[in-house]
Short mmCIF file of C-alpha atoms in Angstrom, two decimals:
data_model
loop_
_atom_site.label_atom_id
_atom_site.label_comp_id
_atom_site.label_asym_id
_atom_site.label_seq_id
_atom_site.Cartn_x
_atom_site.Cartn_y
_atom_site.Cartn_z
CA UNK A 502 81.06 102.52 75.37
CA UNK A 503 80.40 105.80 77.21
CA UNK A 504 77.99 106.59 75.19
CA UNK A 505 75.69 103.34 75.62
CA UNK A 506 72.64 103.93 77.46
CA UNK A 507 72.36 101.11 80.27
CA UNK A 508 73.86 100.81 83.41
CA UNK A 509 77.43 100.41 83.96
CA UNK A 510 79.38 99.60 86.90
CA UNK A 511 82.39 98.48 88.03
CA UNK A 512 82.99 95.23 90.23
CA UNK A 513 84.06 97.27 92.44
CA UNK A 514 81.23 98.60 93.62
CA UNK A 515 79.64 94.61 93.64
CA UNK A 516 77.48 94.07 96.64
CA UNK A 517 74.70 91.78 96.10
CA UNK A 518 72.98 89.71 93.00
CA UNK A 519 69.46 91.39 94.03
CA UNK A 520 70.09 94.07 91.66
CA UNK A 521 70.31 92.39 88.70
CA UNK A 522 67.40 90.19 89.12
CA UNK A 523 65.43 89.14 86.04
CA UNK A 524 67.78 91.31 83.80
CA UNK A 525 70.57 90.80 80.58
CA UNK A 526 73.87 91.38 82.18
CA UNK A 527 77.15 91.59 80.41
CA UNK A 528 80.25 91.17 82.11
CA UNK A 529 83.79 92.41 80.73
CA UNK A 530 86.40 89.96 81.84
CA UNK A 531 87.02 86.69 82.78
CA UNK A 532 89.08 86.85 85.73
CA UNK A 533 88.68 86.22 89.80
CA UNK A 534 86.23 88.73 89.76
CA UNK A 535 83.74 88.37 86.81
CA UNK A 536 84.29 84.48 87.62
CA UNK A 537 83.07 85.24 91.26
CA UNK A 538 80.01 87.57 90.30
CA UNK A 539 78.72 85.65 86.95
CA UNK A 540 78.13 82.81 89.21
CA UNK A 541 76.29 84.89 91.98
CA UNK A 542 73.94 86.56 89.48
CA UNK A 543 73.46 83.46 87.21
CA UNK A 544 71.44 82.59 89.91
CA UNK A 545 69.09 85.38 89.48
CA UNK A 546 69.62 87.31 86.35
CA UNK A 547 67.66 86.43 83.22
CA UNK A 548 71.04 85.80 80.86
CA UNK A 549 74.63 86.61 81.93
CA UNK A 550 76.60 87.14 78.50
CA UNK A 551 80.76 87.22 79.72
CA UNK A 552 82.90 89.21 77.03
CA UNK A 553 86.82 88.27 77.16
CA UNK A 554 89.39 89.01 75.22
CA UNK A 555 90.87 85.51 75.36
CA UNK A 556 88.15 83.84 73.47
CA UNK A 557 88.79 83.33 70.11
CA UNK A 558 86.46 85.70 67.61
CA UNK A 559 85.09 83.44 66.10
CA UNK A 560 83.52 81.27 69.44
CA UNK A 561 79.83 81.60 69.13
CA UNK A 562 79.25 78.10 71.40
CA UNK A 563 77.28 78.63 74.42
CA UNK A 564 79.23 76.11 76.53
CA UNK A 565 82.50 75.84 73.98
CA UNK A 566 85.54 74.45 75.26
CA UNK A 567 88.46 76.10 75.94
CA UNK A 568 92.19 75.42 77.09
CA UNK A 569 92.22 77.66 79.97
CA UNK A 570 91.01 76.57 82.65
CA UNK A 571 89.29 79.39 84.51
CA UNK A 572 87.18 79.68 81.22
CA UNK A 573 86.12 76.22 81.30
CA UNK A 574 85.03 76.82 85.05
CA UNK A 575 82.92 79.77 84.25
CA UNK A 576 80.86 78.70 81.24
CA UNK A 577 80.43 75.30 82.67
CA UNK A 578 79.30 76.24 86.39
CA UNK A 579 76.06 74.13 86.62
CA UNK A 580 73.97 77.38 84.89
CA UNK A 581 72.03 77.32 81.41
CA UNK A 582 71.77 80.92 81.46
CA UNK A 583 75.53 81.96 80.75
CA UNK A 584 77.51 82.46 77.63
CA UNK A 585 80.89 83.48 76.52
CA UNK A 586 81.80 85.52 73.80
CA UNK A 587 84.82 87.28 72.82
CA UNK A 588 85.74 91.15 72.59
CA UNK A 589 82.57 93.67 72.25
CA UNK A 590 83.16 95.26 68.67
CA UNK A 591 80.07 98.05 69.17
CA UNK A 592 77.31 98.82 71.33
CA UNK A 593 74.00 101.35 70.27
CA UNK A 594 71.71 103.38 71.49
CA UNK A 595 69.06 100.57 71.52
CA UNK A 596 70.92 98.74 74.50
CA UNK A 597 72.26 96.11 71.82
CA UNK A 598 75.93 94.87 72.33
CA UNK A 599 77.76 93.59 69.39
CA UNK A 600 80.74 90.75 69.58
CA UNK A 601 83.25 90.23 67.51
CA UNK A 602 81.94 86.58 67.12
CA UNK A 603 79.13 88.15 65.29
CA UNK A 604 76.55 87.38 68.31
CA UNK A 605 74.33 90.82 69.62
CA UNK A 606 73.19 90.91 72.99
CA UNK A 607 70.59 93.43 73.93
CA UNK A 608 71.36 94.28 77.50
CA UNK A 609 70.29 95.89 80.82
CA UNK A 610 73.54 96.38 82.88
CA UNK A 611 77.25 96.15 81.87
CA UNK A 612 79.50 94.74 84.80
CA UNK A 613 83.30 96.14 84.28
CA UNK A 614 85.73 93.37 85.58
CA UNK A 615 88.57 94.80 83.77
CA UNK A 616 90.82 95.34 87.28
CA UNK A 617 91.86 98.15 88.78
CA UNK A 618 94.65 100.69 88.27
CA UNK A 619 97.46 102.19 90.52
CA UNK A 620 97.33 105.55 92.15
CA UNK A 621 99.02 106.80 95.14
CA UNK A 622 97.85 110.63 95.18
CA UNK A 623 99.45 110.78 98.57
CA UNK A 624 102.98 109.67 97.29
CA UNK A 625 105.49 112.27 96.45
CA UNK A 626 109.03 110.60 95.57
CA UNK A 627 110.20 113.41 93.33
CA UNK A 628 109.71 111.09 90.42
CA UNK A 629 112.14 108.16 92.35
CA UNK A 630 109.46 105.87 91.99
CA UNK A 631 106.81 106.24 89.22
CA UNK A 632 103.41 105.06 88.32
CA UNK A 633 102.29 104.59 84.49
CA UNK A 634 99.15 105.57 84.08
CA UNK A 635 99.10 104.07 80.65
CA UNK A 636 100.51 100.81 81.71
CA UNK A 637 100.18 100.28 84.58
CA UNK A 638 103.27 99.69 86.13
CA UNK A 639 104.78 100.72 89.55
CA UNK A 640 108.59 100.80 89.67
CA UNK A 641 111.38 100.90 89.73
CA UNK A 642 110.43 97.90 92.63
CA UNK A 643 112.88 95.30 93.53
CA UNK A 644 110.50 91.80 93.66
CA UNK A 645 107.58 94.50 93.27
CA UNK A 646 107.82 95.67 96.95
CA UNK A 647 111.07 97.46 97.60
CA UNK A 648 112.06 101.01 96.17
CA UNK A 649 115.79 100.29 95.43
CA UNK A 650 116.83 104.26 95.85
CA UNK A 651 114.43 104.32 99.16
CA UNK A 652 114.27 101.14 100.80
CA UNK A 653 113.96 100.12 103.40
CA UNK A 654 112.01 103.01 104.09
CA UNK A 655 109.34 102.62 101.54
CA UNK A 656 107.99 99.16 100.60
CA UNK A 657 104.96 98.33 98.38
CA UNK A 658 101.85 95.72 99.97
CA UNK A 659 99.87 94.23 97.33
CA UNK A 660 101.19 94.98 93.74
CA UNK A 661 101.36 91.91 92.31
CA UNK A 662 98.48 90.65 90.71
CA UNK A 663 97.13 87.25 89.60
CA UNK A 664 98.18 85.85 92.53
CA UNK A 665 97.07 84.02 95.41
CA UNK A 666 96.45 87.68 97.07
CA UNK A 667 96.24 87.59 101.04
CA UNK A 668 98.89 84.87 101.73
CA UNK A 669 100.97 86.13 99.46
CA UNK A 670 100.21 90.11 101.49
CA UNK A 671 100.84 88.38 104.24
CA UNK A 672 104.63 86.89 102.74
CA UNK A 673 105.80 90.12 101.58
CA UNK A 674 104.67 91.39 104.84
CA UNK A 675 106.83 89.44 107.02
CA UNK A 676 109.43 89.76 104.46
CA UNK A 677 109.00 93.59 105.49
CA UNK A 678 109.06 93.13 109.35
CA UNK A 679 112.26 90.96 108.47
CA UNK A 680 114.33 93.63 106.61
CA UNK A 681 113.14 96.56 109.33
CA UNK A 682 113.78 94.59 112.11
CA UNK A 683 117.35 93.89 110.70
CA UNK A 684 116.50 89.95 110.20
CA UNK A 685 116.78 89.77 106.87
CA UNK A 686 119.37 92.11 104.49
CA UNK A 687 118.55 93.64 101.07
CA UNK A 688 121.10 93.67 98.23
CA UNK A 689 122.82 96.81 97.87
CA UNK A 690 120.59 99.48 95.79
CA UNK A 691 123.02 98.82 92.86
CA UNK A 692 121.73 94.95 92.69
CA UNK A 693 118.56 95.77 93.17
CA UNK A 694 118.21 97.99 90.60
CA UNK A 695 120.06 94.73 88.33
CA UNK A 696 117.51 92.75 89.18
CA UNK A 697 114.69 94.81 88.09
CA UNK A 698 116.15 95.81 84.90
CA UNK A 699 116.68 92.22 84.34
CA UNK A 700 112.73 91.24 85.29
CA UNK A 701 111.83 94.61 82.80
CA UNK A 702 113.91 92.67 79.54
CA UNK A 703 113.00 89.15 80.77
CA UNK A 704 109.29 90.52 80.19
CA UNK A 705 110.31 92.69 76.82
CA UNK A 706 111.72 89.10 75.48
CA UNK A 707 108.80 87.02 76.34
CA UNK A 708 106.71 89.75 74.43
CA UNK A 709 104.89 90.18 78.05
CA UNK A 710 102.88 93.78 77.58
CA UNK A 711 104.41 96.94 80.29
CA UNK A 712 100.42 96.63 81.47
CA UNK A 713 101.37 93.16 82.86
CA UNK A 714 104.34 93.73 84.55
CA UNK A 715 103.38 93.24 87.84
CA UNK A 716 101.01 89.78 86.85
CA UNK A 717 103.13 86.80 88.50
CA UNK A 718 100.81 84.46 87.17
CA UNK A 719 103.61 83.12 84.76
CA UNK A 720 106.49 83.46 87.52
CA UNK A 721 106.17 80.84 89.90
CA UNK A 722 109.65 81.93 90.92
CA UNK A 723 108.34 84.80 92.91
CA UNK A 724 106.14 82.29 95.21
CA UNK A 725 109.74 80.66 95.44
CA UNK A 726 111.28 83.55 96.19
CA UNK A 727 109.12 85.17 98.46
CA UNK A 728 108.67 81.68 100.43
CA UNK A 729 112.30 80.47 100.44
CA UNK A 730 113.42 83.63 101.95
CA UNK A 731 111.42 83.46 104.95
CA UNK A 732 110.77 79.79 105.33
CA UNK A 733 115.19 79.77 106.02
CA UNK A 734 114.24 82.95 108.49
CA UNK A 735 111.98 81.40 109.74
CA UNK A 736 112.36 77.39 109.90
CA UNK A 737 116.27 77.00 109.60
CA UNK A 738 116.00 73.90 112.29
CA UNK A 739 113.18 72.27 109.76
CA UNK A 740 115.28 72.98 106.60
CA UNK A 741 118.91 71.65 108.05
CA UNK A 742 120.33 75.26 107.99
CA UNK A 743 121.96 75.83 111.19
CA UNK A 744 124.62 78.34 110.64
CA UNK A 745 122.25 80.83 108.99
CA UNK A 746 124.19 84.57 109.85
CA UNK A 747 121.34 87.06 111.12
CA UNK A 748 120.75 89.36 108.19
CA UNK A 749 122.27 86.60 105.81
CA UNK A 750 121.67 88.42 102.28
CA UNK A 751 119.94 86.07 99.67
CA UNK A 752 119.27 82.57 101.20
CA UNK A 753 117.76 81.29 98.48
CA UNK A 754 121.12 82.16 96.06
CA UNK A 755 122.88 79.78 98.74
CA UNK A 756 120.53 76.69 99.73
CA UNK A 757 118.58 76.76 96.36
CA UNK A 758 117.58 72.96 96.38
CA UNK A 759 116.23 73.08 99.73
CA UNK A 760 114.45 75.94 99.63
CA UNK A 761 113.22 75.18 96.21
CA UNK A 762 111.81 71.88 97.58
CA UNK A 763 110.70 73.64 100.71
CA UNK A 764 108.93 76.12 98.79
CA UNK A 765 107.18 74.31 95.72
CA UNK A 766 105.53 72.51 99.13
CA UNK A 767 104.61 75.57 100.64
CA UNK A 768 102.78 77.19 97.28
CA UNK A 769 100.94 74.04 97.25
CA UNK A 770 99.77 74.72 100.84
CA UNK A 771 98.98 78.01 100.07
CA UNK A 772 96.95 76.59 97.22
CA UNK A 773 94.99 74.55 100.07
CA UNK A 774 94.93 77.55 102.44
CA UNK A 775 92.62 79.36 99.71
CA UNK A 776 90.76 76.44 99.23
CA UNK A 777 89.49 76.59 102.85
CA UNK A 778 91.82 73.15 103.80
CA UNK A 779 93.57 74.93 106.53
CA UNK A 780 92.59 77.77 109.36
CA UNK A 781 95.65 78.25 110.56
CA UNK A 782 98.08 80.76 110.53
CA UNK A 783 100.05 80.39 106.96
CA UNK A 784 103.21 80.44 110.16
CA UNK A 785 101.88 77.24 111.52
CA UNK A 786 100.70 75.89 108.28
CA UNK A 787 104.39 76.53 107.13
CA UNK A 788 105.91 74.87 110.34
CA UNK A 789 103.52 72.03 110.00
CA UNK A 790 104.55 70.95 106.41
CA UNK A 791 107.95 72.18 106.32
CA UNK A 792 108.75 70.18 109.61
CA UNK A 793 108.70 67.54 107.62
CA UNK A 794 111.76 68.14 105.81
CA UNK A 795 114.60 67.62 107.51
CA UNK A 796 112.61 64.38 110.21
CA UNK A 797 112.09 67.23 112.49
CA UNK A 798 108.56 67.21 114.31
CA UNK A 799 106.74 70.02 115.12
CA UNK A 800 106.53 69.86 119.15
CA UNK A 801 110.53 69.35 118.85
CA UNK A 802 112.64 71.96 121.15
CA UNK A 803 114.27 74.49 118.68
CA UNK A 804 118.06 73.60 118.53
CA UNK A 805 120.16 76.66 120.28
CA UNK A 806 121.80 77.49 117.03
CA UNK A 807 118.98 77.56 114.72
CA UNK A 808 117.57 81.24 114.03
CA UNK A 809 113.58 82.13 115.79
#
């Protein structure tokens, strides 16, 4: 594809849909970004022509339907100009793009929303923790933040991907503040190190690819996790855990039903939060649902006992 003759950026050098007024666009992808972007242009562009590689070859609809629902959302955003097609087989000198599904596209730009790759030039850990060029992958990382061998004196922001990305920042974040601040314990490097061996075969055995190791789209646990852990930290009174030690290891290993409730209500507020349902703090949008559990109310006095 080098060699085609068009334009070709990435998304992330995206700015405005001025540029690509009147013109054929294709866009590689057909996640948050080339959803976000094939809607701005539609608006302007002449045709926008999305290539993904989880349509089947042989979909040559122009509105088909799909089981996924991000796909159905794209092709069926309220625009007459936009088509889906699966994996670009060749493209030619002439501008022309040819799918796999047979259909040729002669185009002006090609978008790139294939994501983004890891580099940390500035990183030297004498090969303690690793990044994969080829796939992608960042590790060893214990719940893909923690260097087992170096925490807590190096943690990862931001890893994961297809996720809901600032709240969950903002989770592993406090997470953070909680282990440096002596809060909240890690497991002994040893256990750490268990646990991501254990994620690394849990992905081998689902046939998961190395390049999405760090794609929690599929793990809801990690939402649980990262939730659970602070929500006890953080709301003990609102949960019913009172005698919560300072530093207590793995919460969630010891109240798993509560926090499990607790959290499965929290990842549906976060769900809200990115919908634009709350402004709050995700703190106070945490206190205000989880309050609930437990008949506490939110303008209560905490109880002496209960961790702050």
């Amino acid at each position: 594809i080098t060699t085609w003759k068009g334009k070709q950026i990435h998304s992330h050098n995206y700015r405005t849909p001025e540029l690509f007024r009147d013109q054929v666009v294709i866009l590689i992808g057909s996640s948050s970004s080339a959803t976000d972007i094939s809607r701005d242009i539609a608006g302007v562009a002449k045709e926008v022509h999305i290539s993904s590689r989880s349509v089947a070859s042989e979909t040559n609809e122009k509105k088909p339907c799909f089981n996924t629902t991000r796909l159905n959302a794209m092709i069926n955003s309220g625009y007459d100009n936009m088509w889906l097609h699966s994996k670009i087989e060749s493209v030619h000198e002439d501008g022309s793009v040819v799918f796999t599904d047979g259909s040729v596209v002669v185009a002006d730009t090609i978008l790139h929303c294939t994501g983004y790759k890891y580099h940390f030039p500035f990183l030297e850990t004498n090969g303690i923790v690793t990044v994969d060029e080829d796939d992608n992958r960042v590790g060893p990382l214990f719940k893909h933040v923690f260097s087992p061998a170096l925490a807590p004196s190096l943690s990862f922001v931001g890893v994961p991907s297809t996720t809901l990305p600032f709240p969950n920042f903002e989770l592993q974040s406090k997470w953070i503040a909680g282990v440096l601040s002596n809060r909240i314990a890690l497991p002994s490097q040893e256990e750490m190190m268990e646990d991501v061996k254990a994620f690394y075969s849990s992905l081998e055995a689902s046939g998961k690819p190395k390049r999405q190791t760090h794609d929690i789209a599929d793990y809801q646990e990690f939402g649980f996790w990262y939730t659970g852990l602070l929500c006890v930290h953080l709301f003990p009174c609102e949960l019913g855990i009172t005698k919560l030690p300072i530093g207590s290891l793995l919460p969630y290993k010891f109240h798993k039903e509560k926090i499990h409730h607790a959290a499965s209500n929290g990842m549906r507020t976060l769900r809200r939060y990115k919908e634009g349902l709350f402004n709050s703090s995700t703190a106070q949008i945490y206190y205000r649902k989880f309050s609930a559990i437990g008949n506490a109310k939110a303008d209560r006095p905490r109880d002496q006992e209960c961790l702050v």
